[in-house]
mmCIF file of N, CA and C in Angstrom:
data_model
loop_
_atom_site.group_PDB
_atom_site.id
_atom_site.type_symbol
_atom_site.label_atom_id
_atom_site.label_comp_id
_atom_site.label_asym_id
_atom_site.label_seq_id
_atom_site.Cartn_x
_atom_site.Cartn_y
_atom_site.Cartn_z
ATOM 1 N N MET A 27 8.656 -12.402 6.875
ATOM 2 C CA MET A 27 8.114 -11.708 5.994
ATOM 3 C C MET A 27 6.683 -11.638 6.723
ATOM 4 N N LEU A 28 5.955 -10.276 7.175
ATOM 5 C CA LEU A 28 4.786 -9.947 7.240
ATOM 6 C C LEU A 28 3.750 -9.661 5.842
ATOM 7 N N LYS A 29 3.058 -10.526 5.988
ATOM 8 C CA LYS A 29 1.660 -9.949 5.012
ATOM 9 C C LYS A 29 0.330 -9.168 5.365
ATOM 10 N N TYR A 30 -0.039 -8.518 5.070
ATOM 11 C CA TYR A 30 -0.992 -7.533 4.244
ATOM 12 C C TYR A 30 -2.354 -7.469 3.633
ATOM 13 N N GLY A 31 -3.118 -7.266 3.752
ATOM 14 C CA GLY A 31 -4.637 -6.772 2.561
ATOM 15 C C GLY A 31 -5.419 -6.648 2.655
ATOM 16 N N GLY A 32 -6.245 -6.159 2.171
ATOM 17 C CA GLY A 32 -7.611 -5.808 2.379
ATOM 18 C C GLY A 32 -7.993 -5.101 0.708
ATOM 19 N N GLU A 33 -9.314 -4.458 1.407
ATOM 20 C CA GLU A 33 -10.359 -3.954 -0.204
ATOM 21 C C GLU A 33 -10.831 -3.152 0.530
ATOM 22 N N TYR A 34 -11.374 -1.859 -0.445
ATOM 23 C CA TYR A 34 -12.460 -1.101 0.101
ATOM 24 C C TYR A 34 -13.094 -0.399 -0.892
ATOM 25 N N THR A 35 -14.351 -0.098 -0.910
ATOM 26 C CA THR A 35 -14.921 0.535 -1.991
ATOM 27 C C THR A 35 -15.049 2.439 -2.544
ATOM 28 N N ILE A 36 -14.758 2.839 -3.349
ATOM 29 C CA ILE A 36 -14.306 4.677 -2.827
ATOM 30 C C ILE A 36 -15.782 4.983 -3.832
ATOM 31 N N LYS A 37 -16.201 5.989 -3.518
ATOM 32 C CA LYS A 37 -16.983 6.815 -4.528
ATOM 33 C C LYS A 37 -16.741 7.281 -5.227
ATOM 34 N N LEU A 38 -16.048 7.300 -6.310
ATOM 35 C CA LEU A 38 -15.538 8.052 -7.082
ATOM 36 C C LEU A 38 -15.026 7.129 -8.625
ATOM 37 N N PRO A 39 -15.016 7.858 -9.459
ATOM 38 C CA PRO A 39 -14.607 6.834 -11.057
ATOM 39 C C PRO A 39 -13.506 6.364 -10.568
ATOM 40 N N ARG A 40 -13.014 5.556 -11.126
ATOM 41 C CA ARG A 40 -11.809 5.024 -11.273
ATOM 42 C C ARG A 40 -10.587 5.707 -12.004
ATOM 43 N N GLU A 41 -10.603 6.957 -13.452
ATOM 44 C CA GLU A 41 -9.915 7.218 -13.146
ATOM 45 C C GLU A 41 -9.455 8.283 -12.021
ATOM 46 N N GLU A 42 -10.611 9.212 -11.159
ATOM 47 C CA GLU A 42 -10.121 10.058 -10.518
ATOM 48 C C GLU A 42 -9.310 9.300 -9.066
ATOM 49 N N VAL A 43 -9.496 7.775 -8.682
ATOM 50 C CA VAL A 43 -8.575 7.406 -7.377
ATOM 51 C C VAL A 43 -7.265 7.159 -8.463
ATOM 52 N N TRP A 44 -7.013 6.624 -9.488
ATOM 53 C CA TRP A 44 -5.956 6.336 -10.474
ATOM 54 C C TRP A 44 -4.913 7.985 -9.825
ATOM 55 N N LYS A 45 -5.713 9.081 -10.482
ATOM 56 C CA LYS A 45 -5.081 10.351 -10.604
ATOM 57 C C LYS A 45 -4.394 10.830 -8.978
ATOM 58 N N PHE A 46 -5.056 10.174 -7.832
ATOM 59 C CA PHE A 46 -5.028 10.730 -6.071
ATOM 60 C C PHE A 46 -4.391 9.852 -5.882
ATOM 61 N N ILE A 47 -4.125 8.247 -6.208
ATOM 62 C CA ILE A 47 -3.178 7.187 -5.484
ATOM 63 C C ILE A 47 -1.451 7.197 -6.272
ATOM 64 N N THR A 48 -1.450 8.003 -7.874
ATOM 65 C CA THR A 48 -0.104 8.219 -8.305
ATOM 66 C C THR A 48 0.301 9.435 -8.088
ATOM 67 N N ASP A 49 -0.394 10.360 -7.729
ATOM 68 C CA ASP A 49 0.036 11.802 -6.769
ATOM 69 C C ASP A 49 0.591 11.845 -5.770
ATOM 70 N N PRO A 50 2.658 11.816 -5.782
ATOM 71 C CA PRO A 50 2.995 12.370 -4.223
ATOM 72 C C PRO A 50 2.260 12.798 -3.605
ATOM 73 N N ASN A 51 1.917 14.520 -3.983
ATOM 74 C CA ASN A 51 1.223 15.508 -2.891
ATOM 75 C C ASN A 51 -0.003 15.245 -2.417
ATOM 76 N N LYS A 52 -0.408 14.227 -3.019
ATOM 77 C CA LYS A 52 -2.351 13.531 -2.570
ATOM 78 C C LYS A 52 -1.817 12.651 -1.426
ATOM 79 N N VAL A 53 -0.832 11.569 -1.578
ATOM 80 C CA VAL A 53 -0.689 10.213 -1.388
ATOM 81 C C VAL A 53 0.318 11.062 0.515
ATOM 82 N N VAL A 54 1.080 11.366 0.166
ATOM 83 C CA VAL A 54 2.012 11.911 1.185
ATOM 84 C C VAL A 54 1.281 12.162 2.778
ATOM 85 N N PRO A 55 0.337 13.388 2.280
ATOM 86 C CA PRO A 55 -0.648 13.516 3.894
ATOM 87 C C PRO A 55 -1.447 12.799 4.186
ATOM 88 N N CYS A 56 -1.472 11.391 3.822
ATOM 89 C CA CYS A 56 -2.114 10.350 4.580
ATOM 90 C C CYS A 56 -1.459 9.595 5.258
ATOM 91 N N ILE A 57 -0.236 9.688 5.299
ATOM 92 C CA ILE A 57 0.056 8.797 6.208
ATOM 93 C C ILE A 57 0.569 9.349 7.165
ATOM 94 N N PRO A 58 0.423 8.455 8.032
ATOM 95 C CA PRO A 58 0.080 8.306 9.737
ATOM 96 C C PRO A 58 1.281 8.803 10.101
ATOM 97 N N ASP A 59 1.578 9.585 11.467
ATOM 98 C CA ASP A 59 2.274 10.174 12.007
ATOM 99 C C ASP A 59 3.386 10.631 11.169
ATOM 100 N N LEU A 60 3.675 11.221 10.241
ATOM 101 C CA LEU A 60 4.343 12.040 9.433
ATOM 102 C C LEU A 60 4.958 13.375 9.864
ATOM 103 N N ILE A 61 6.168 12.999 10.184
ATOM 104 C CA ILE A 61 6.789 14.739 10.652
ATOM 105 C C ILE A 61 7.389 15.434 9.630
ATOM 106 N N GLU A 62 7.872 14.962 8.799
ATOM 107 C CA GLU A 62 8.434 15.408 7.654
ATOM 108 C C GLU A 62 8.493 14.627 6.310
ATOM 109 N N SER A 63 8.400 15.819 5.052
ATOM 110 C CA SER A 63 8.361 14.611 3.732
ATOM 111 C C SER A 63 8.751 15.622 3.026
ATOM 112 N N ASN A 64 9.283 14.929 1.962
ATOM 113 C CA ASN A 64 10.231 15.671 1.045
ATOM 114 C C ASN A 64 9.882 15.170 -0.823
ATOM 115 N N ILE A 65 9.109 15.683 -1.838
ATOM 116 C CA ILE A 65 8.600 15.141 -2.696
ATOM 117 C C ILE A 65 9.625 15.537 -3.935
ATOM 118 N N GLU A 66 10.420 14.633 -4.417
ATOM 119 C CA GLU A 66 10.962 14.379 -5.015
ATOM 120 C C GLU A 66 11.328 14.211 -6.940
ATOM 121 N N GLY A 67 10.009 14.388 -7.009
ATOM 122 C CA GLY A 67 9.665 14.145 -8.187
ATOM 123 C C GLY A 67 8.329 13.290 -8.432
ATOM 124 N N ASP A 68 8.131 13.265 -10.141
ATOM 125 C CA ASP A 68 6.699 12.492 -10.155
ATOM 126 C C ASP A 68 6.168 11.670 -9.227
ATOM 127 N N ASN A 69 6.937 10.785 -9.474
ATOM 128 C CA ASN A 69 6.748 9.809 -8.495
ATOM 129 C C ASN A 69 7.503 8.988 -6.926
ATOM 130 N N ARG A 70 7.903 9.972 -6.721
ATOM 131 C CA ARG A 70 8.780 9.223 -5.852
ATOM 132 C C ARG A 70 8.887 10.407 -4.482
ATOM 133 N N PHE A 71 9.125 10.070 -3.450
ATOM 134 C CA PHE A 71 9.052 11.293 -2.129
ATOM 135 C C PHE A 71 9.853 10.395 -0.904
ATOM 136 N N GLN A 72 9.972 10.742 0.244
ATOM 137 C CA GLN A 72 10.786 10.212 1.004
ATOM 138 C C GLN A 72 9.890 10.746 2.519
ATOM 139 N N ALA A 73 9.628 9.963 3.543
ATOM 140 C CA ALA A 73 8.874 10.657 4.599
ATOM 141 C C ALA A 73 9.945 10.453 5.910
ATOM 142 N N ILE A 74 9.989 11.329 6.743
ATOM 143 C CA ILE A 74 10.233 10.684 7.964
ATOM 144 C C ILE A 74 8.794 10.240 8.971
ATOM 145 N N VAL A 75 8.683 9.486 9.976
ATOM 146 C CA VAL A 75 8.080 8.971 10.189
ATOM 147 C C VAL A 75 7.794 8.699 12.005
ATOM 148 N N LYS A 76 7.092 8.779 13.063
ATOM 149 C CA LYS A 76 7.113 8.771 14.235
ATOM 150 C C LYS A 76 7.261 7.554 13.972
ATOM 151 N N VAL A 77 7.536 6.585 15.076
ATOM 152 C CA VAL A 77 7.247 4.998 14.897
ATOM 153 C C VAL A 77 7.304 4.359 16.630
ATOM 154 N N GLY A 78 6.531 3.623 16.904
ATOM 155 C CA GLY A 78 6.357 3.647 18.094
ATOM 156 C C GLY A 78 6.265 1.740 18.627
ATOM 157 N N VAL A 79 6.573 0.848 18.825
ATOM 158 C CA VAL A 79 5.941 -0.244 19.098
ATOM 159 C C VAL A 79 6.882 -0.996 20.128
ATOM 160 N N GLY A 80 5.652 -0.999 21.734
ATOM 161 C CA GLY A 80 5.966 -1.428 22.440
ATOM 162 C C GLY A 80 6.675 -0.212 22.852
ATOM 163 N N PRO A 81 7.669 -0.779 23.914
ATOM 164 C CA PRO A 81 8.802 0.640 24.613
ATOM 165 C C PRO A 81 9.840 1.254 23.398
ATOM 166 N N VAL A 82 9.958 0.772 22.114
ATOM 167 C CA VAL A 82 10.501 1.200 21.239
ATOM 168 C C VAL A 82 10.036 2.632 20.973
ATOM 169 N N ARG A 83 10.701 3.957 20.540
ATOM 170 C CA ARG A 83 9.764 5.010 20.455
ATOM 171 C C ARG A 83 11.074 5.387 19.486
ATOM 172 N N GLY A 84 10.858 5.830 18.226
ATOM 173 C CA GLY A 84 11.776 7.175 17.173
ATOM 174 C C GLY A 84 11.174 7.234 15.918
ATOM 175 N N LYS A 85 12.071 7.399 14.944
ATOM 176 C CA LYS A 85 11.358 8.175 14.052
ATOM 177 C C LYS A 85 12.476 7.174 12.662
ATOM 178 N N PHE A 86 11.863 6.900 11.812
ATOM 179 C CA PHE A 86 12.254 5.954 10.907
ATOM 180 C C PHE A 86 12.265 7.328 9.400
ATOM 181 N N LYS A 87 13.291 6.979 8.487
ATOM 182 C CA LYS A 87 12.985 8.030 7.000
ATOM 183 C C LYS A 87 13.053 6.480 6.633
ATOM 184 N N LEU A 88 12.193 6.817 5.309
ATOM 185 C CA LEU A 88 11.008 6.194 4.247
ATOM 186 C C LEU A 88 11.710 6.888 2.863
ATOM 187 N N ASP A 89 12.223 5.838 2.071
ATOM 188 C CA ASP A 89 12.209 6.118 0.450
ATOM 189 C C ASP A 89 11.000 6.019 0.103
ATOM 190 N N CYS A 90 9.902 6.109 -0.874
ATOM 191 C CA CYS A 90 8.810 5.891 -0.993
ATOM 192 C C CYS A 90 8.541 6.001 -2.982
ATOM 193 N N GLU A 91 8.001 5.095 -3.766
ATOM 194 C CA GLU A 91 8.125 5.389 -5.030
ATOM 195 C C GLU A 91 6.705 4.998 -5.893
ATOM 196 N N LEU A 92 6.060 5.615 -6.460
ATOM 197 C CA LEU A 92 4.278 5.343 -7.117
ATOM 198 C C LEU A 92 4.739 4.310 -8.027
ATOM 199 N N SER A 93 4.698 3.397 -8.608
ATOM 200 C CA SER A 93 5.358 2.897 -9.791
ATOM 201 C C SER A 93 4.162 2.328 -10.164
ATOM 202 N N PRO A 94 3.737 2.842 -11.892
ATOM 203 C CA PRO A 94 2.413 2.280 -12.457
ATOM 204 C C PRO A 94 2.868 0.812 -13.162
ATOM 205 N N ILE A 95 2.159 -0.062 -12.900
ATOM 206 C CA ILE A 95 2.317 -1.650 -13.479
ATOM 207 C C ILE A 95 1.597 -1.328 -14.940
ATOM 208 N N GLU A 96 -0.129 -1.568 -14.479
ATOM 209 C CA GLU A 96 -0.678 -1.060 -15.545
ATOM 210 C C GLU A 96 -1.426 0.097 -15.612
ATOM 211 N N PRO A 97 -1.073 1.338 -16.347
ATOM 212 C CA PRO A 97 -1.539 2.273 -15.786
ATOM 213 C C PRO A 97 -3.262 2.566 -15.726
ATOM 214 N N GLY A 98 -3.648 2.977 -14.645
ATOM 215 C CA GLY A 98 -4.995 3.434 -14.590
ATOM 216 C C GLY A 98 -5.422 1.655 -13.436
ATOM 217 N N THR A 99 -5.351 0.586 -13.751
ATOM 218 C CA THR A 99 -5.550 -0.279 -12.925
ATOM 219 C C THR A 99 -4.772 -1.430 -11.683
ATOM 220 N N ALA A 100 -3.347 -0.963 -12.007
ATOM 221 C CA ALA A 100 -2.632 -1.475 -11.245
ATOM 222 C C ALA A 100 -1.196 -0.587 -10.732
ATOM 223 N N MET A 101 -1.267 -0.421 -9.205
ATOM 224 C CA MET A 101 0.565 0.313 -8.688
ATOM 225 C C MET A 101 1.264 -0.476 -8.399
ATOM 226 N N ALA A 102 2.678 -0.403 -8.081
ATOM 227 C CA ALA A 102 3.396 -0.619 -6.928
ATOM 228 C C ALA A 102 3.542 0.389 -6.006
ATOM 229 N N MET A 103 4.551 -0.220 -4.599
ATOM 230 C CA MET A 103 4.865 1.228 -4.221
ATOM 231 C C MET A 103 5.589 -0.010 -3.053
ATOM 232 N N PRO A 104 7.061 0.403 -3.666
ATOM 233 C CA PRO A 104 8.100 -0.199 -2.940
ATOM 234 C C PRO A 104 8.306 0.788 -2.151
ATOM 235 N N ILE A 105 8.661 0.612 -0.756
ATOM 236 C CA ILE A 105 9.116 0.972 0.549
ATOM 237 C C ILE A 105 10.024 0.556 0.943
ATOM 238 N N LYS A 106 11.241 1.570 1.756
ATOM 239 C CA LYS A 106 12.351 0.620 2.033
ATOM 240 C C LYS A 106 13.025 1.953 2.855
ATOM 241 N N GLY A 107 13.737 1.963 4.560
ATOM 242 C CA GLY A 107 14.035 2.976 5.074
ATOM 243 C C GLY A 107 14.160 1.759 6.425
ATOM 244 N N GLY A 108 14.789 3.446 7.207
ATOM 245 C CA GLY A 108 14.779 2.516 8.716
ATOM 246 C C GLY A 108 15.015 3.913 9.725
ATOM 247 N N GLY A 109 14.996 3.350 10.957
ATOM 248 C CA GLY A 109 16.086 4.203 11.515
ATOM 249 C C GLY A 109 15.836 3.689 13.058
ATOM 250 N N MET A 110 16.625 4.513 14.132
ATOM 251 C CA MET A 110 16.958 3.849 15.711
ATOM 252 C C MET A 110 17.546 2.206 15.237
ATOM 253 N N GLY A 111 18.791 2.031 14.272
ATOM 254 C CA GLY A 111 19.450 0.842 13.709
ATOM 255 C C GLY A 111 18.634 -0.424 13.188
ATOM 256 N N SER A 112 17.204 0.235 13.283
ATOM 257 C CA SER A 112 16.466 -1.193 12.258
ATOM 258 C C SER A 112 16.181 -0.388 11.404
ATOM 259 N N GLY A 113 15.462 -1.616 9.826
ATOM 260 C CA GLY A 113 14.992 -1.411 8.614
ATOM 261 C C GLY A 113 14.051 -1.997 8.569
ATOM 262 N N VAL A 114 13.222 -1.062 7.350
ATOM 263 C CA VAL A 114 12.288 -2.079 6.884
ATOM 264 C C VAL A 114 12.209 -2.082 5.610
ATOM 265 N N GLU A 115 11.555 -3.351 5.078
ATOM 266 C CA GLU A 115 11.403 -2.738 3.216
ATOM 267 C C GLU A 115 10.156 -3.324 2.828
ATOM 268 N N MET A 116 9.451 -2.960 2.131
ATOM 269 C CA MET A 116 7.846 -3.533 1.901
ATOM 270 C C MET A 116 8.127 -3.202 0.996
ATOM 271 N N ASN A 117 6.709 -4.022 -0.145
ATOM 272 C CA ASN A 117 6.102 -3.691 -0.900
ATOM 273 C C ASN A 117 4.618 -3.868 -0.727
ATOM 274 N N ALA A 118 3.827 -2.856 -1.620
ATOM 275 C CA ALA A 118 2.212 -3.010 -1.932
ATOM 276 C C ALA A 118 2.268 -2.602 -3.101
ATOM 277 N N GLU A 119 1.198 -3.441 -3.498
ATOM 278 C CA GLU A 119 0.654 -3.728 -4.335
ATOM 279 C C GLU A 119 -1.280 -3.213 -4.563
ATOM 280 N N VAL A 120 -1.524 -2.162 -5.545
ATOM 281 C CA VAL A 120 -3.133 -1.722 -5.293
ATOM 282 C C VAL A 120 -2.954 -2.286 -7.035
ATOM 283 N N LYS A 121 -4.927 -2.167 -6.873
ATOM 284 C CA LYS A 121 -5.504 -3.034 -8.043
ATOM 285 C C LYS A 121 -6.866 -2.303 -7.672
ATOM 286 N N LEU A 122 -7.508 -1.523 -8.835
ATOM 287 C CA LEU A 122 -7.875 -0.695 -9.162
ATOM 288 C C LEU A 122 -9.045 -1.236 -10.329
ATOM 289 N N SER A 123 -10.453 -1.440 -9.986
ATOM 290 C CA SER A 123 -11.865 -2.081 -10.966
ATOM 291 C C SER A 123 -13.027 -1.499 -10.582
ATOM 292 N N ASP A 124 -13.708 -1.220 -11.888
ATOM 293 C CA ASP A 124 -15.148 -0.468 -11.657
ATOM 294 C C ASP A 124 -15.994 -1.108 -10.831
ATOM 295 N N THR A 125 -16.916 -0.645 -10.386
ATOM 296 C CA THR A 125 -18.187 -1.111 -9.271
ATOM 297 C C THR A 125 -19.540 0.040 -9.805
ATOM 298 N N ASP A 126 -20.152 -1.022 -9.223
ATOM 299 C CA ASP A 126 -21.628 0.086 -9.671
ATOM 300 C C ASP A 126 -21.884 1.459 -9.137
ATOM 301 N N ASP A 127 -21.018 1.023 -7.856
ATOM 302 C CA ASP A 127 -20.833 2.006 -6.549
ATOM 303 C C ASP A 127 -20.169 3.567 -6.437
ATOM 304 N N GLY A 128 -18.700 2.757 -7.851
ATOM 305 C CA GLY A 128 -18.019 3.622 -7.369
ATOM 306 C C GLY A 128 -16.440 3.000 -8.734
ATOM 307 N N THR A 129 -15.381 2.441 -7.367
ATOM 308 C CA THR A 129 -13.903 2.110 -7.461
ATOM 309 C C THR A 129 -13.634 0.864 -6.588
ATOM 310 N N LEU A 130 -13.440 -0.189 -6.579
ATOM 311 C CA LEU A 130 -13.221 -0.932 -5.655
ATOM 312 C C LEU A 130 -11.758 -0.715 -6.041
ATOM 313 N N LEU A 131 -11.204 -0.845 -4.576
ATOM 314 C CA LEU A 131 -9.286 -0.633 -4.292
ATOM 315 C C LEU A 131 -9.335 -1.888 -3.708
ATOM 316 N N LYS A 132 -8.212 -2.952 -4.167
ATOM 317 C CA LYS A 132 -7.616 -4.219 -3.281
ATOM 318 C C LYS A 132 -6.277 -3.715 -3.806
ATOM 319 N N TRP A 133 -5.944 -3.923 -1.755
ATOM 320 C CA TRP A 133 -4.318 -3.996 -1.823
ATOM 321 C C TRP A 133 -3.914 -4.978 -1.146
ATOM 322 N N GLU A 134 -2.561 -5.396 -1.355
ATOM 323 C CA GLU A 134 -1.617 -6.635 -0.651
ATOM 324 C C GLU A 134 -0.366 -5.800 -0.646
ATOM 325 N N CYS A 135 0.394 -6.164 1.080
ATOM 326 C CA CYS A 135 1.695 -5.606 1.320
ATOM 327 C C CYS A 135 1.965 -6.891 2.169
ATOM 328 N N GLU A 136 3.617 -6.514 1.284
ATOM 329 C CA GLU A 136 4.331 -8.066 2.440
ATOM 330 C C GLU A 136 5.740 -6.342 2.453
ATOM 331 N N GLY A 137 6.593 -7.356 4.050
ATOM 332 C CA GLY A 137 7.398 -6.482 4.069
ATOM 333 C C GLY A 137 8.213 -7.551 5.048
ATOM 334 N N ALA A 138 9.137 -6.571 5.728
ATOM 335 C CA ALA A 138 10.273 -7.801 6.615
ATOM 336 C C ALA A 138 10.958 -6.283 7.323
ATOM 337 N N ILE A 139 10.924 -6.318 8.526
ATOM 338 C CA ILE A 139 11.518 -5.730 9.385
ATOM 339 C C ILE A 139 12.771 -6.300 10.305
ATOM 340 N N SER A 140 14.364 -6.128 10.034
ATOM 341 C CA SER A 140 15.206 -6.197 10.599
ATOM 342 C C SER A 140 15.372 -4.837 11.781
ATOM 343 N N GLY A 141 16.301 -5.393 12.748
ATOM 344 C CA GLY A 141 17.415 -5.056 13.593
ATOM 345 C C GLY A 141 16.283 -4.954 15.384
ATOM 346 N N PRO A 142 16.755 -3.991 16.623
ATOM 347 C CA PRO A 142 15.984 -4.358 17.081
ATOM 348 C C PRO A 142 14.826 -4.081 17.160
ATOM 349 N N ILE A 143 13.777 -3.630 16.644
ATOM 350 C CA ILE A 143 12.164 -3.762 16.436
ATOM 351 C C ILE A 143 11.925 -5.088 16.077
ATOM 352 N N ALA A 144 12.390 -5.581 15.393
ATOM 353 C CA ALA A 144 12.305 -7.011 14.618
ATOM 354 C C ALA A 144 12.795 -8.283 16.088
ATOM 355 N N SER A 145 13.101 -7.862 16.559
ATOM 356 C CA SER A 145 13.638 -8.731 17.997
ATOM 357 C C SER A 145 12.306 -8.436 18.740
ATOM 358 N N LEU A 146 11.634 -7.558 19.025
ATOM 359 C CA LEU A 146 10.089 -7.291 19.891
ATOM 360 C C LEU A 146 9.483 -8.362 19.852
ATOM 361 N N GLY A 147 8.980 -8.694 18.599
ATOM 362 C CA GLY A 147 8.353 -9.928 18.594
ATOM 363 C C GLY A 147 6.840 -9.681 17.534
ATOM 364 N N GLY A 148 6.686 -10.698 17.153
ATOM 365 C CA GLY A 148 5.785 -10.473 15.650
ATOM 366 C C GLY A 148 4.653 -9.916 17.035
ATOM 367 N N ARG A 149 4.015 -10.513 17.433
ATOM 368 C CA ARG A 149 2.566 -9.887 18.267
ATOM 369 C C ARG A 149 2.447 -8.192 17.861
ATOM 370 N N LEU A 150 3.679 -7.966 18.356
ATOM 371 C CA LEU A 150 3.792 -6.615 18.676
ATOM 372 C C LEU A 150 3.579 -5.896 17.611
ATOM 373 N N ILE A 151 4.714 -6.180 16.550
ATOM 374 C CA ILE A 151 4.880 -5.610 15.306
ATOM 375 C C ILE A 151 3.414 -5.730 14.613
ATOM 376 N N ASP A 152 2.810 -6.892 14.635
ATOM 377 C CA ASP A 152 1.895 -7.269 13.508
ATOM 378 C C ASP A 152 0.594 -6.369 14.264
ATOM 379 N N ASN A 153 0.466 -5.571 15.420
ATOM 380 C CA ASN A 153 -0.321 -5.471 15.627
ATOM 381 C C ASN A 153 -0.145 -3.523 15.254
ATOM 382 N N GLN A 154 1.089 -3.351 15.721
ATOM 383 C CA GLN A 154 0.727 -2.262 15.635
ATOM 384 C C GLN A 154 1.447 -1.687 13.435
ATOM 385 N N ALA A 155 1.469 -2.922 12.889
ATOM 386 C CA ALA A 155 1.135 -2.498 11.545
ATOM 387 C C ALA A 155 -0.096 -2.299 11.400
ATOM 388 N N LYS A 156 -1.104 -3.296 11.520
ATOM 389 C CA LYS A 156 -2.546 -3.415 11.618
ATOM 390 C C LYS A 156 -3.052 -1.818 11.534
ATOM 391 N N LYS A 157 -2.251 -1.319 13.408
ATOM 392 C CA LYS A 157 -3.003 0.066 13.293
ATOM 393 C C LYS A 157 -3.132 0.682 12.400
ATOM 394 N N ILE A 158 -1.439 1.062 11.887
ATOM 395 C CA ILE A 158 -0.900 1.714 10.772
ATOM 396 C C ILE A 158 -1.714 1.816 9.478
ATOM 397 N N ILE A 159 -1.371 0.205 9.342
ATOM 398 C CA ILE A 159 -2.799 0.118 8.019
ATOM 399 C C ILE A 159 -4.039 0.764 8.308
ATOM 400 N N GLN A 160 -5.014 0.500 8.694
ATOM 401 C CA GLN A 160 -5.865 1.146 9.477
ATOM 402 C C GLN A 160 -6.367 2.574 9.498
ATOM 403 N N GLN A 161 -4.568 3.175 9.891
ATOM 404 C CA GLN A 161 -4.829 4.740 9.925
ATOM 405 C C GLN A 161 -4.498 5.110 8.453
ATOM 406 N N VAL A 162 -3.833 4.398 7.561
ATOM 407 C CA VAL A 162 -3.504 5.100 6.367
ATOM 408 C C VAL A 162 -4.416 5.076 5.608
ATOM 409 N N PHE A 163 -5.733 4.044 5.433
ATOM 410 C CA PHE A 163 -7.210 3.908 4.828
ATOM 411 C C PHE A 163 -7.968 4.843 5.161
ATOM 412 N N GLU A 164 -8.027 4.811 6.460
ATOM 413 C CA GLU A 164 -8.740 6.408 7.407
ATOM 414 C C GLU A 164 -8.650 6.893 6.697
ATOM 415 N N ASN A 165 -7.297 7.653 6.764
ATOM 416 C CA ASN A 165 -6.658 8.853 5.596
ATOM 417 C C ASN A 165 -7.122 8.800 4.595
ATOM 418 N N LEU A 166 -7.249 8.196 3.303
ATOM 419 C CA LEU A 166 -7.729 7.708 2.439
ATOM 420 C C LEU A 166 -8.856 7.883 2.036
ATOM 421 N N GLU A 167 -9.869 7.460 3.047
ATOM 422 C CA GLU A 167 -11.367 7.461 3.042
ATOM 423 C C GLU A 167 -11.615 9.555 2.616
ATOM 424 N N LYS A 168 -10.861 10.263 4.192
ATOM 425 C CA LYS A 168 -11.110 11.326 4.280
ATOM 426 C C LYS A 168 -10.782 11.996 3.345
ATOM 427 N N ALA A 169 -9.786 11.585 2.795
ATOM 428 C CA ALA A 169 -9.001 12.583 1.715
ATOM 429 C C ALA A 169 -9.557 12.167 0.158
ATOM 430 N N PHE A 170 -10.585 11.204 -0.208
ATOM 431 C CA PHE A 170 -11.224 10.549 -1.179
ATOM 432 C C PHE A 170 -12.583 11.647 -0.802
ATOM 433 N N ALA A 171 -13.595 11.934 -0.196
ATOM 434 C CA ALA A 171 -14.898 12.295 0.755
ATOM 435 C C ALA A 171 -14.446 13.699 -0.095
ATOM 436 N N SER A 172 -13.231 14.779 -0.283
ATOM 437 C CA SER A 172 -13.008 15.924 -0.335
ATOM 438 C C SER A 172 -12.568 15.910 -1.958
ATOM 439 N N VAL A 173 -12.453 15.168 -2.490
ATOM 440 C CA VAL A 173 -12.066 15.333 -3.752
ATOM 441 C C VAL A 173 -12.970 15.862 -4.513
#
């Protein structure tokens, strides 16, 4: 089981951040290496992304959902999918709180990978996961700056 977490401050009111992170039309463009997406409703979408871990390269198709736990404060984002004979299952949770500078966004993510990619070794997968997470938050920060 892979586990990651972090936090950062967004210089916007919590209500604006909440509207953004619960809108698939805003979240989807922040996904790194996005090839194609299909928004299936107010809170569901599919994404096809380029995946590269060590020598293995290909595409993953992901089913994602933006699920409020406590409206305005906490959200879950389960992600399931796979490709190239491998599978991924993750659950991310985001919690928002007010700060003097705007909104504190805390996040945690747990995930499991199966198949040939899982056999590449924890360090390769861990490094790639950290890189993707960093890209997601860089993309979010750029998107929030334009709100």
